[in-house]
Structure formats: C-alpha cells, structure tokens
Amino acid sequence: METDGFPGAIPENTLLRLRCSVKNYDWGRIGLESRAARLYSLNTGEEVREDMPYAEFWMGTHDSGPAYVAGPVTGGGKENDSLTLKDLIRRNPTLVGEKVVKTWGPDLPFLFKVLSVAKALSIQAHPDKELAARLHKEQPEVYKDDNHKPEMALAITDFEALCGFISFEELKLVVQTVPEIGEVVGSVHVEEVLHVNAHEMDENAKPILQSLFTTLMSASSNVVSQALTKLISRLNIKCEARELTDKEQLVLRLEKQYPGDVGVIAAFLFNHVKLSPGEALYLGANEPHAYLFGECIECMATSDNVVRAGLTPKNRDIKTLCSMLTYNQVFPEILKGDALGPYTKRYSPPFDEFEVDHCALPRLATTVFPAAPGPSIFVIMTGDGMMSTRSSNEAVSEGDVLFVPANTIVTVSTTATGLSLFRAGVRSSYE
C-alpha cells in the first residue's frame, strides 16, 4: 500500500484513528447535554462550550465536514491533522476496495453521523438520482452535487420523527377535526378528500393529497398566520376539557419552536413516528420527513441534497418538494436489526451505499467483524476495550473513531468494562 503524504509505512489492515468534525446547527442540544458534543470533545480534545448547540458529529469524507487522519491508533497525536481521510483514500484507493472504486470511485459512498436533536429539523425530502442531477444542473449553488441521499436513523435514545403521509382514512378525520386546514386550503379540497370512497382510493388518493398539500404549503404567510392563531387558541382551550392527542401536543410544541410556520399545520398530515433505542427508520428518495427530538446514529449516501419546505429558516423550495414526493400513504417500516451473534445487530436498508451494525459487548467478551467488501468506520460510544486486525492491536475508548480498510477482519474484546460501538460500511451483500 502506498502512503504518499503519510509519514511511515502503513501495513495493510491497519486501524486508522480519525479526528472528526462537529456541526453547531441551532436545533442541536446545548453543551454537554449533546452526545455529539461529548463525542467530539473526546475525539479531538476540544472543549465543549456550554452556551453552544451541538447538533451533528460527522465521520466521513464529506467536504463540508471532513475527517482527518491522526495516524495509526498507536501514538494517535495530531502530526497528520492536515491529511484528510478523503485525500488518503484518493492516494491509496485500495483502502476502500476494488468494488467500491468501481462503483463510486476512490471515496466513501456513505456519511456516518451522531445527531443530538433538541428541536425539529425542517420538513424535507431528498431527490432520487435523476432529479438530483437535474437540480444540480439548474441550481448548482443550492443543490451542490448530483447524488441521491437515502438515509437511516437508528435511535440511541427515545426518538421522534415525522415520516410519510397518514392514511386516507386518517386524512378524512383530520380535515373534519382540524378546521384550520380547510381555512387555508379551501372547502373544495376538503370536500374532495371527504368524497373519495374506498373503491376509488387507489386511483384518486394521490392527486387529491398532492393538490391539498401543495395548496397548504404554498399559502401566503398571512393566511397561515391567521389559521395558526386560531389553531393554537383552540387547542389551548381544548386541553382544559380533555387530554390532547399526541399529534395535537406535537403541534403545540412545534408552534413554540417555529411560530407562524406552515410546517406546524402540515404536521397533521404526516405520520408521527416514535422509535425506542435500537429501532431504526430508513428514508428513501422523495419521501417527506422531519426529525423532531432525541439522539440517533444516522447514515446516508454522501450528498448535500435537501429540498426543504417548512419548519426552517433556511431556503425553501416548495414547488420542487411538492412535485417530487411519492405521496405514498403508509406507515414507515421500523427496522429492529438482525442478530449477527450474541452481541451484534445489523441494520440493512435497501441501499447499496451503507449498512450499520450495533455491538454491545459485555465485560470479558470477544466478537469478530468479518472482512467486508468495502471500508468501515467504527465509533466507540461507551466503555473501552481492544480492537485488533492482522497488523494492529490497539486500545480504544469512548469517542474514538476508527477507519478500517476493505477486506479486513476486526476482533473486538473487553476486559473489566463493557463497550458499545457502531459500525458503518457498504452493504455486505453488495456485488
């Protein structure tokens, strides 16, 4: 293996320590309440500011938050901090394996993150490859690459999200019990929803839902503001007479976070998904979603492409979002993970770019991660132990992030304490 730019020879199958990046988006948890912040501090030695939000801990080669190679695990240090993992891979493409280079080039096809969510992220969707290419060509300053961005969120605390549209039967109930929606979209759209019967649903549901949603999201700020004022007042009165539904309570929360935002009303149209630790949600192209609260591991195809339309101060592209959605009305599949052994579960969404393993290793235990066709990134979440390959035998602890080259067997063991880690890599079944 060539090591141009990296001092000293790196034997094959060597573990490489990474110094990773953090994002301080305003929806992140504050200071040490944020797991992203704690991991970042342990990983880099940087102090955490108690007055600053820490939203995302990035582990990968994305130009907006690259990981730097701090050297082989032994010795660590910052002598190579100017060398990004992306640069190292480009100079040594064998690190990611022949299959990855053939499909995605000399780079990681995935981006690995830890998210700490204090308030809702934007209502958004990610374009498929065809749409991503067109958006990048037409608006390169907004859509900065031509790749799709399927992603998965794996809960590490209780985690909430909006994802996909509610069923048509639920939608009928919503337009009857939330009159403010009718005030925004008009009675014609409400009547269209109410007059669709079960036999016509497959044929007519999507265009009717699309028309209603597009009208709602495109409404003027004055109309939305007036409707929200009525909605919040009505719910505050209702809560004195009865317990509000989960969705009603959520809407009150969202209105405090994003007052006057059309996304607050739109939340009634989406599935409210609650994940327990160890459950995962995957998000395909052109599906609307918004993370609401909690902490999760996130993995995605490497891309910046996000089309936003609500619950955000950022740029909105309502026309594109409303035209691109699938308008499927099903509750999303919740992944529970497939056991690979007594300590490890694998989460495999239907995308070639990535899979995620979670390993909870008790004290005095050992497990083996088989050689994978592509590279892996490991992050140690809690505890400490040893990670070994054919040419490395190194101590690891909370906050360590390790790059493992393709076709490398990794053994993890513990002594007096246990260890919890996550691994991201290209799908093992990828051919």
Short mmCIF file of C-alpha atoms in Angstrom, two decimals:
data_model
loop_
_atom_site.label_atom_id
_atom_site.label_comp_id
_atom_site.label_asym_id
_atom_site.label_seq_id
_atom_site.Cartn_x
_atom_site.Cartn_y
_atom_site.Cartn_z
CA MET A 1 0.00 0.00 0.00
CA GLU A 2 1.38 3.41 -0.97
CA THR A 3 1.41 6.04 1.74
CA ASP A 4 2.29 9.25 -0.05
CA GLY A 5 1.76 12.11 2.39
CA PHE A 6 1.55 9.85 5.43
CA PRO A 7 4.71 9.53 7.49
CA GLY A 8 5.89 5.99 7.89
CA ALA A 9 4.65 2.84 6.20
CA ILE A 10 1.09 1.69 6.92
CA PRO A 11 0.77 -2.08 6.79
CA GLU A 12 -2.36 -3.45 5.18
CA ASN A 13 -5.35 -3.98 7.52
CA THR A 14 -4.17 -1.23 9.85
CA LEU A 15 -6.65 0.66 12.01
CA LEU A 16 -6.52 4.41 11.46
CA ARG A 17 -7.70 6.90 14.04
CA LEU A 18 -9.84 9.76 12.72
CA ARG A 19 -10.26 13.28 14.05
CA CYS A 20 -13.80 14.22 13.13
CA SER A 21 -16.00 17.29 12.69
CA VAL A 22 -18.98 18.79 14.51
CA LYS A 23 -21.89 20.95 13.33
CA ASN A 24 -23.42 23.62 15.56
CA TYR A 25 -26.85 23.93 13.94
CA ASP A 26 -29.34 25.77 16.12
CA TRP A 27 -31.59 22.71 16.55
CA GLY A 28 -28.83 20.82 18.37
CA ARG A 29 -28.63 20.11 22.08
CA ILE A 30 -26.76 22.62 24.19
CA GLY A 31 -23.27 21.97 25.55
CA LEU A 32 -22.63 18.68 27.31
CA GLU A 33 -26.30 17.71 27.07
CA SER A 34 -25.38 16.78 23.50
CA ARG A 35 -23.87 13.38 22.86
CA ALA A 36 -22.50 14.77 19.61
CA ALA A 37 -20.62 17.36 21.67
CA ARG A 38 -19.26 14.84 24.17
CA LEU A 39 -18.03 12.51 21.44
CA TYR A 40 -16.46 15.43 19.56
CA SER A 41 -14.64 16.60 22.67
CA LEU A 42 -13.30 13.13 23.48
CA ASN A 43 -12.37 12.59 19.84
CA THR A 44 -10.50 15.86 19.32
CA GLY A 45 -9.60 17.20 22.76
CA GLU A 46 -11.59 20.36 22.05
CA GLU A 47 -13.57 21.89 24.91
CA VAL A 48 -17.37 21.99 24.75
CA ARG A 49 -18.97 25.41 25.10
CA GLU A 50 -21.93 25.28 27.45
CA ASP A 51 -23.76 28.06 25.57
CA MET A 52 -23.50 26.50 22.10
CA PRO A 53 -25.73 23.95 20.33
CA TYR A 54 -24.01 20.79 19.09
CA ALA A 55 -26.16 19.06 16.50
CA GLU A 56 -24.14 16.59 14.43
CA PHE A 57 -20.86 14.70 14.81
CA TRP A 58 -19.64 13.85 11.29
CA MET A 59 -17.46 10.83 10.46
CA GLY A 60 -16.52 10.59 6.80
CA THR A 61 -15.11 12.30 3.75
CA HIS A 62 -17.76 14.93 3.03
CA ASP A 63 -16.11 18.23 2.10
CA SER A 64 -18.40 20.16 4.46
CA GLY A 65 -17.08 18.28 7.49
CA PRO A 66 -14.12 16.07 6.63
CA ALA A 67 -12.41 13.62 8.95
CA TYR A 68 -8.64 13.94 9.32
CA VAL A 69 -6.25 11.06 9.71
CA ALA A 70 -4.48 11.24 13.07
CA GLY A 71 -2.29 8.26 12.24
CA PRO A 72 -2.37 4.61 13.16
CA VAL A 73 -4.08 4.16 16.51
CA THR A 74 -0.81 3.64 18.34
CA GLY A 75 0.51 7.03 19.30
CA GLY A 76 -2.52 8.92 17.93
CA GLY A 77 -1.45 12.51 18.05
CA LYS A 78 -2.00 15.33 15.58
CA GLU A 79 1.06 15.05 13.43
CA ASN A 80 -1.05 14.28 10.35
CA ASP A 81 -4.03 16.55 11.02
CA SER A 82 -3.68 18.25 7.64
CA LEU A 83 -4.30 14.98 5.81
CA THR A 84 -7.97 14.27 5.26
CA LEU A 85 -9.31 10.75 5.01
CA LYS A 86 -10.56 11.68 1.54
CA ASP A 87 -7.05 12.63 0.42
CA LEU A 88 -5.59 9.44 1.87
CA ILE A 89 -8.17 7.30 0.04
CA ARG A 90 -7.58 9.09 -3.25
CA ARG A 91 -3.86 8.39 -2.96
CA ASN A 92 -4.48 4.81 -1.80
CA PRO A 93 -7.73 3.59 -3.41
CA THR A 94 -7.06 0.02 -2.28
CA LEU A 95 -8.16 1.22 1.17
CA VAL A 96 -11.80 1.18 0.05
CA GLY A 97 -11.61 -1.95 -2.08
CA GLU A 98 -11.97 -2.73 -5.74
CA LYS A 99 -15.79 -3.00 -5.67
CA VAL A 100 -16.24 0.44 -4.11
CA VAL A 101 -13.80 2.10 -6.51
CA LYS A 102 -15.56 0.51 -9.48
CA THR A 103 -18.99 1.82 -8.42
CA TRP A 104 -18.37 5.04 -6.52
CA GLY A 105 -14.74 5.92 -7.18
CA PRO A 106 -11.95 6.36 -4.60
CA ASP A 107 -14.12 7.73 -1.80
CA LEU A 108 -16.57 6.67 0.90
CA PRO A 109 -20.08 6.25 -0.56
CA PHE A 110 -21.61 6.94 2.87
CA LEU A 111 -21.52 9.59 5.58
CA PHE A 112 -21.78 8.48 9.23
CA LYS A 113 -23.15 10.81 11.92
CA VAL A 114 -24.34 11.11 15.51
CA LEU A 115 -27.29 13.51 15.83
CA SER A 116 -28.42 15.30 19.01
CA VAL A 117 -31.81 16.87 18.29
CA ALA A 118 -33.33 19.41 20.70
CA LYS A 119 -35.93 20.85 18.34
CA ALA A 120 -37.42 19.90 15.00
CA LEU A 121 -35.43 19.82 11.79
CA SER A 122 -37.03 21.03 8.58
CA ILE A 123 -39.78 19.22 6.71
CA GLN A 124 -37.72 17.91 3.82
CA ALA A 125 -37.14 15.25 1.22
CA HIS A 126 -34.13 14.02 -0.73
CA PRO A 127 -34.25 13.70 -4.53
CA ASP A 128 -33.63 10.48 -6.42
CA LYS A 129 -30.58 10.33 -8.69
CA GLU A 130 -32.39 11.58 -11.80
CA LEU A 131 -33.89 14.58 -10.01
CA ALA A 132 -30.66 15.29 -8.15
CA ALA A 133 -28.78 15.53 -11.44
CA ARG A 134 -31.35 17.94 -12.87
CA LEU A 135 -31.47 20.14 -9.75
CA HIS A 136 -27.67 20.28 -9.62
CA LYS A 137 -27.52 21.36 -13.23
CA GLU A 138 -30.25 24.00 -12.82
CA GLN A 139 -29.33 25.35 -9.36
CA PRO A 140 -25.74 24.32 -8.53
CA GLU A 141 -25.47 26.99 -5.84
CA VAL A 142 -28.36 25.33 -3.92
CA TYR A 143 -28.05 21.66 -4.92
CA LYS A 144 -24.30 21.18 -4.81
CA ASP A 145 -23.96 17.63 -6.11
CA ASP A 146 -25.82 15.23 -8.40
CA ASN A 147 -26.18 12.31 -5.98
CA HIS A 148 -29.21 10.92 -4.22
CA LYS A 149 -29.34 10.86 -0.41
CA PRO A 150 -31.13 7.85 1.07
CA GLU A 151 -30.59 7.77 4.83
CA MET A 152 -31.33 5.84 8.00
CA ALA A 153 -31.81 6.99 11.60
CA LEU A 154 -31.03 4.46 14.35
CA ALA A 155 -32.28 5.60 17.75
CA ILE A 156 -29.86 5.70 20.68
CA THR A 157 -32.46 7.41 22.90
CA ASP A 158 -36.21 7.67 22.52
CA PHE A 159 -36.51 9.40 19.16
CA GLU A 160 -39.35 11.14 17.34
CA ALA A 161 -39.83 11.95 13.68
CA LEU A 162 -42.43 12.83 11.11
CA CYS A 163 -42.25 10.48 8.14
CA GLY A 164 -44.56 9.93 5.19
CA PHE A 165 -48.24 10.80 4.84
CA ILE A 166 -51.02 9.47 7.04
CA SER A 167 -53.55 7.05 5.54
CA PHE A 168 -56.52 8.42 3.59
CA GLU A 169 -58.92 7.38 6.36
CA GLU A 170 -56.82 9.36 8.85
CA LEU A 171 -56.71 12.28 6.42
CA LYS A 172 -60.51 12.34 6.26
CA LEU A 173 -60.64 12.55 10.05
CA VAL A 174 -58.03 15.32 10.11
CA VAL A 175 -59.83 17.61 7.66
CA GLN A 176 -63.01 17.15 9.71
CA THR A 177 -61.43 17.80 13.12
CA VAL A 178 -58.84 20.45 12.19
CA PRO A 179 -60.96 23.17 10.57
CA GLU A 180 -57.94 25.45 10.24
CA ILE A 181 -56.66 23.26 7.40
CA GLY A 182 -59.83 23.98 5.46
CA GLU A 183 -59.41 27.69 6.14
CA VAL A 184 -56.00 27.57 4.47
CA VAL A 185 -56.69 25.24 1.52
CA GLY A 186 -60.37 26.00 0.92
CA SER A 187 -63.54 23.93 1.14
CA VAL A 188 -63.13 22.42 -2.33
CA HIS A 189 -60.01 20.49 -1.29
CA VAL A 190 -61.70 19.33 1.92
CA GLU A 191 -64.76 18.10 0.02
CA GLU A 192 -62.54 16.23 -2.45
CA VAL A 193 -60.95 14.33 0.42
CA LEU A 194 -64.28 13.56 2.09
CA HIS A 195 -65.93 12.27 -1.10
CA VAL A 196 -63.29 9.72 -2.05
CA ASN A 197 -64.61 6.24 -1.25
CA ALA A 198 -62.66 3.08 -0.60
CA HIS A 199 -63.13 1.75 -4.14
CA GLU A 200 -61.71 4.89 -5.70
CA MET A 201 -58.94 5.41 -3.21
CA ASP A 202 -56.07 3.84 -5.13
CA GLU A 203 -56.96 5.77 -8.28
CA ASN A 204 -57.74 9.19 -6.82
CA ALA A 205 -55.97 9.47 -3.48
CA LYS A 206 -52.53 10.62 -4.61
CA PRO A 207 -53.58 13.53 -6.87
CA ILE A 208 -56.08 14.75 -4.26
CA LEU A 209 -53.49 14.56 -1.49
CA GLN A 210 -50.89 16.24 -3.70
CA SER A 211 -53.26 19.06 -4.56
CA LEU A 212 -54.24 19.64 -0.91
CA PHE A 213 -50.64 19.51 0.34
CA THR A 214 -49.34 21.80 -2.42
CA THR A 215 -52.07 24.35 -1.71
CA LEU A 216 -51.33 24.24 2.01
CA MET A 217 -47.56 24.64 1.65
CA SER A 218 -47.97 27.42 -0.94
CA ALA A 219 -50.40 29.51 1.14
CA SER A 220 -49.50 33.10 1.97
CA SER A 221 -47.85 33.85 5.30
CA ASN A 222 -50.84 35.98 6.35
CA VAL A 223 -53.32 33.17 5.74
CA VAL A 224 -51.09 30.68 7.57
CA SER A 225 -50.53 33.05 10.49
CA GLN A 226 -54.25 33.65 10.97
CA ALA A 227 -55.02 29.93 10.82
CA LEU A 228 -52.26 29.13 13.31
CA THR A 229 -53.52 31.75 15.75
CA LYS A 230 -56.97 30.13 15.68
CA LEU A 231 -55.50 26.62 15.89
CA ILE A 232 -53.29 27.30 18.90
CA SER A 233 -56.07 29.17 20.70
CA ARG A 234 -58.49 26.31 20.09
CA LEU A 235 -56.03 23.65 21.31
CA ASN A 236 -55.21 25.65 24.45
CA ILE A 237 -58.94 25.77 25.27
CA LYS A 238 -59.44 22.08 24.41
CA CYS A 239 -56.63 20.97 26.74
CA GLU A 240 -58.65 22.27 29.70
CA ALA A 241 -61.56 19.99 28.81
CA ARG A 242 -59.72 16.87 27.62
CA GLU A 243 -56.27 15.40 27.13
CA LEU A 244 -54.89 16.42 23.77
CA THR A 245 -53.88 13.76 21.27
CA ASP A 246 -50.18 13.11 20.63
CA LYS A 247 -50.40 14.99 17.33
CA GLU A 248 -52.12 17.96 18.95
CA GLN A 249 -49.46 18.12 21.67
CA LEU A 250 -46.78 17.90 18.99
CA VAL A 251 -48.32 20.79 17.06
CA LEU A 252 -48.21 22.97 20.19
CA ARG A 253 -44.52 22.09 20.62
CA LEU A 254 -43.72 22.86 17.00
CA GLU A 255 -45.51 26.21 17.10
CA LYS A 256 -43.34 27.32 20.02
CA GLN A 257 -40.22 26.31 18.06
CA TYR A 258 -41.31 27.76 14.69
CA PRO A 259 -44.10 30.32 15.29
CA GLY A 260 -46.07 31.20 12.19
CA ASP A 261 -44.58 28.35 10.12
CA VAL A 262 -46.82 26.41 7.74
CA GLY A 263 -44.98 23.25 8.76
CA VAL A 264 -46.83 23.36 12.09
CA ILE A 265 -50.16 22.80 10.33
CA ALA A 266 -48.62 20.36 7.85
CA ALA A 267 -47.59 18.11 10.74
CA PHE A 268 -51.20 16.90 10.92
CA LEU A 269 -50.71 15.24 7.51
CA PHE A 270 -47.63 13.18 8.44
CA ASN A 271 -47.09 10.00 10.42
CA HIS A 272 -45.73 10.72 13.90
CA VAL A 273 -43.10 8.01 14.40
CA LYS A 274 -41.67 7.17 17.83
CA LEU A 275 -38.57 4.98 17.98
CA SER A 276 -37.20 3.24 21.05
CA PRO A 277 -33.43 2.78 21.41
CA GLY A 278 -32.31 0.11 18.95
CA GLU A 279 -35.08 0.80 16.42
CA ALA A 280 -34.32 2.38 13.06
CA LEU A 281 -36.14 4.25 10.32
CA TYR A 282 -34.93 4.41 6.74
CA LEU A 283 -35.88 7.17 4.36
CA GLY A 284 -35.90 6.62 0.64
CA ALA A 285 -35.86 9.21 -2.11
CA ASN A 286 -38.80 11.64 -2.41
CA GLU A 287 -40.30 10.80 0.99
CA PRO A 288 -41.17 13.71 3.31
CA HIS A 289 -39.75 13.64 6.82
CA ALA A 290 -38.56 15.72 9.75
CA TYR A 291 -36.62 14.63 12.81
CA LEU A 292 -38.24 16.07 15.94
CA PHE A 293 -36.40 15.12 19.12
CA GLY A 294 -33.86 12.69 20.55
CA GLU A 295 -30.46 11.29 19.63
CA CYS A 296 -29.63 8.87 16.87
CA ILE A 297 -26.98 7.35 14.70
CA GLU A 298 -27.52 8.49 11.13
CA CYS A 299 -26.02 7.07 7.96
CA MET A 300 -26.64 8.27 4.43
CA ALA A 301 -25.31 8.33 0.93
CA THR A 302 -22.73 11.11 0.62
CA SER A 303 -24.71 14.11 -0.62
CA ASP A 304 -25.84 17.61 0.36
CA ASN A 305 -29.15 17.44 -1.49
CA VAL A 306 -32.04 18.51 0.74
CA VAL A 307 -35.29 20.04 -0.51
CA ARG A 308 -36.97 21.95 2.34
CA ALA A 309 -40.46 23.36 2.69
CA GLY A 310 -41.26 24.03 6.36
CA LEU A 311 -40.06 24.25 9.97
CA THR A 312 -36.91 26.04 8.93
CA PRO A 313 -35.39 29.49 8.48
CA LYS A 314 -33.32 28.07 5.60
CA ASN A 315 -34.03 28.23 1.88
CA ARG A 316 -37.34 26.63 0.91
CA ASP A 317 -38.14 25.11 -2.46
CA ILE A 318 -41.84 24.42 -2.05
CA LYS A 319 -42.55 23.91 -5.75
CA THR A 320 -39.84 21.26 -6.12
CA LEU A 321 -40.74 19.45 -2.90
CA CYS A 322 -44.46 19.29 -3.64
CA SER A 323 -43.84 17.99 -7.17
CA MET A 324 -41.23 15.37 -6.24
CA LEU A 325 -42.95 13.48 -3.41
CA THR A 326 -44.30 9.96 -3.89
CA TYR A 327 -47.44 10.71 -1.83
CA ASN A 328 -47.41 7.16 -0.52
CA GLN A 329 -49.76 6.83 2.46
CA VAL A 330 -48.27 4.04 4.54
CA PHE A 331 -46.70 3.97 7.99
CA PRO A 332 -42.94 3.55 7.56
CA GLU A 333 -41.23 0.24 8.26
CA ILE A 334 -39.38 0.16 11.58
CA LEU A 335 -36.14 -1.84 11.49
CA LYS A 336 -35.34 -3.85 14.61
CA GLY A 337 -31.96 -5.12 13.42
CA ASP A 338 -30.92 -8.68 12.56
CA ALA A 339 -28.79 -10.56 15.07
CA LEU A 340 -25.33 -11.46 13.76
CA GLY A 341 -24.41 -13.17 17.02
CA PRO A 342 -24.96 -12.71 20.75
CA TYR A 343 -23.71 -9.11 20.81
CA THR A 344 -24.24 -7.53 17.38
CA LYS A 345 -27.25 -6.44 15.33
CA ARG A 346 -27.19 -5.32 11.72
CA TYR A 347 -29.47 -2.73 10.15
CA SER A 348 -29.62 -3.10 6.37
CA PRO A 349 -31.83 -0.64 4.50
CA PRO A 350 -32.42 -1.36 0.79
CA PHE A 351 -29.49 0.77 -0.40
CA ASP A 352 -26.07 -0.46 -1.51
CA GLU A 353 -24.21 2.52 -0.06
CA PHE A 354 -24.42 1.53 3.61
CA GLU A 355 -25.41 -0.72 6.46
CA VAL A 356 -24.97 -0.13 10.20
CA ASP A 357 -24.00 -2.60 12.94
CA HIS A 358 -24.52 -2.06 16.66
CA CYS A 359 -22.34 -4.06 19.02
CA ALA A 360 -22.94 -4.11 22.79
CA LEU A 361 -20.08 -6.17 24.18
CA PRO A 362 -20.15 -7.06 27.90
CA ARG A 363 -17.04 -7.32 30.06
CA LEU A 364 -14.63 -10.18 29.35
CA ALA A 365 -16.15 -10.86 25.93
CA THR A 366 -14.91 -11.02 22.32
CA THR A 367 -16.60 -10.67 18.95
CA VAL A 368 -15.38 -10.71 15.34
CA PHE A 369 -16.47 -8.46 12.45
CA PRO A 370 -15.86 -10.40 9.22
CA ALA A 371 -13.99 -8.87 6.31
CA ALA A 372 -16.30 -6.53 4.35
CA PRO A 373 -16.12 -5.74 0.61
CA GLY A 374 -15.70 -2.05 1.39
CA PRO A 375 -14.29 0.15 4.14
CA SER A 376 -15.82 0.60 7.58
CA ILE A 377 -15.93 3.35 10.17
CA PHE A 378 -16.28 2.40 13.84
CA VAL A 379 -17.28 4.81 16.62
CA ILE A 380 -16.91 3.87 20.28
CA MET A 381 -19.95 5.17 22.15
CA THR A 382 -19.25 3.97 25.70
CA GLY A 383 -16.73 1.89 27.59
CA ASP A 384 -13.33 0.69 26.45
CA GLY A 385 -11.62 -2.38 25.07
CA MET A 386 -9.29 -3.62 22.34
CA MET A 387 -9.65 -3.67 18.56
CA SER A 388 -7.38 -5.95 16.57
CA THR A 389 -6.65 -6.70 12.95
CA ARG A 390 -3.91 -8.77 11.36
CA SER A 391 -1.48 -5.85 11.79
CA SER A 392 -2.99 -3.83 14.68
CA ASN A 393 -3.77 -4.48 18.34
CA GLU A 394 -4.93 -1.25 19.91
CA ALA A 395 -6.77 0.07 22.97
CA VAL A 396 -9.95 2.03 22.21
CA SER A 397 -12.38 4.02 24.34
CA GLU A 398 -15.37 6.35 24.15
CA GLY A 399 -15.02 8.96 21.43
CA ASP A 400 -12.55 7.01 19.31
CA VAL A 401 -13.42 6.85 15.61
CA LEU A 402 -11.54 4.30 13.53
CA PHE A 403 -11.27 3.73 9.81
CA VAL A 404 -10.91 0.10 8.76
CA PRO A 405 -9.80 -0.70 5.18
CA ALA A 406 -11.78 -3.04 2.94
CA ASN A 407 -11.30 -6.80 3.30
CA THR A 408 -10.13 -6.52 6.92
CA ILE A 409 -11.20 -8.82 9.77
CA VAL A 410 -11.67 -6.92 13.04
CA THR A 411 -11.72 -8.50 16.50
CA VAL A 412 -13.13 -6.52 19.43
CA SER A 413 -12.65 -7.57 23.04
CA THR A 414 -13.26 -6.17 26.52
CA THR A 415 -11.66 -6.65 29.92
CA ALA A 416 -13.01 -5.10 33.13
CA THR A 417 -15.70 -2.98 31.46
CA GLY A 418 -18.05 -3.44 28.57
CA LEU A 419 -18.12 -1.49 25.31
CA SER A 420 -20.77 -0.17 22.92
CA LEU A 421 -19.92 0.72 19.33
CA PHE A 422 -21.49 1.33 15.96
CA ARG A 423 -20.01 0.40 12.61
CA ALA A 424 -20.98 1.78 9.19
CA GLY A 425 -19.94 0.21 5.92
CA VAL A 426 -21.06 -0.64 2.41
CA ARG A 427 -23.74 -3.35 2.34
CA SER A 428 -22.02 -6.68 2.89
CA SER A 429 -24.25 -8.25 0.26
CA TYR A 430 -23.21 -5.66 -2.33
CA GLU A 431 -21.94 -7.27 -5.51
#
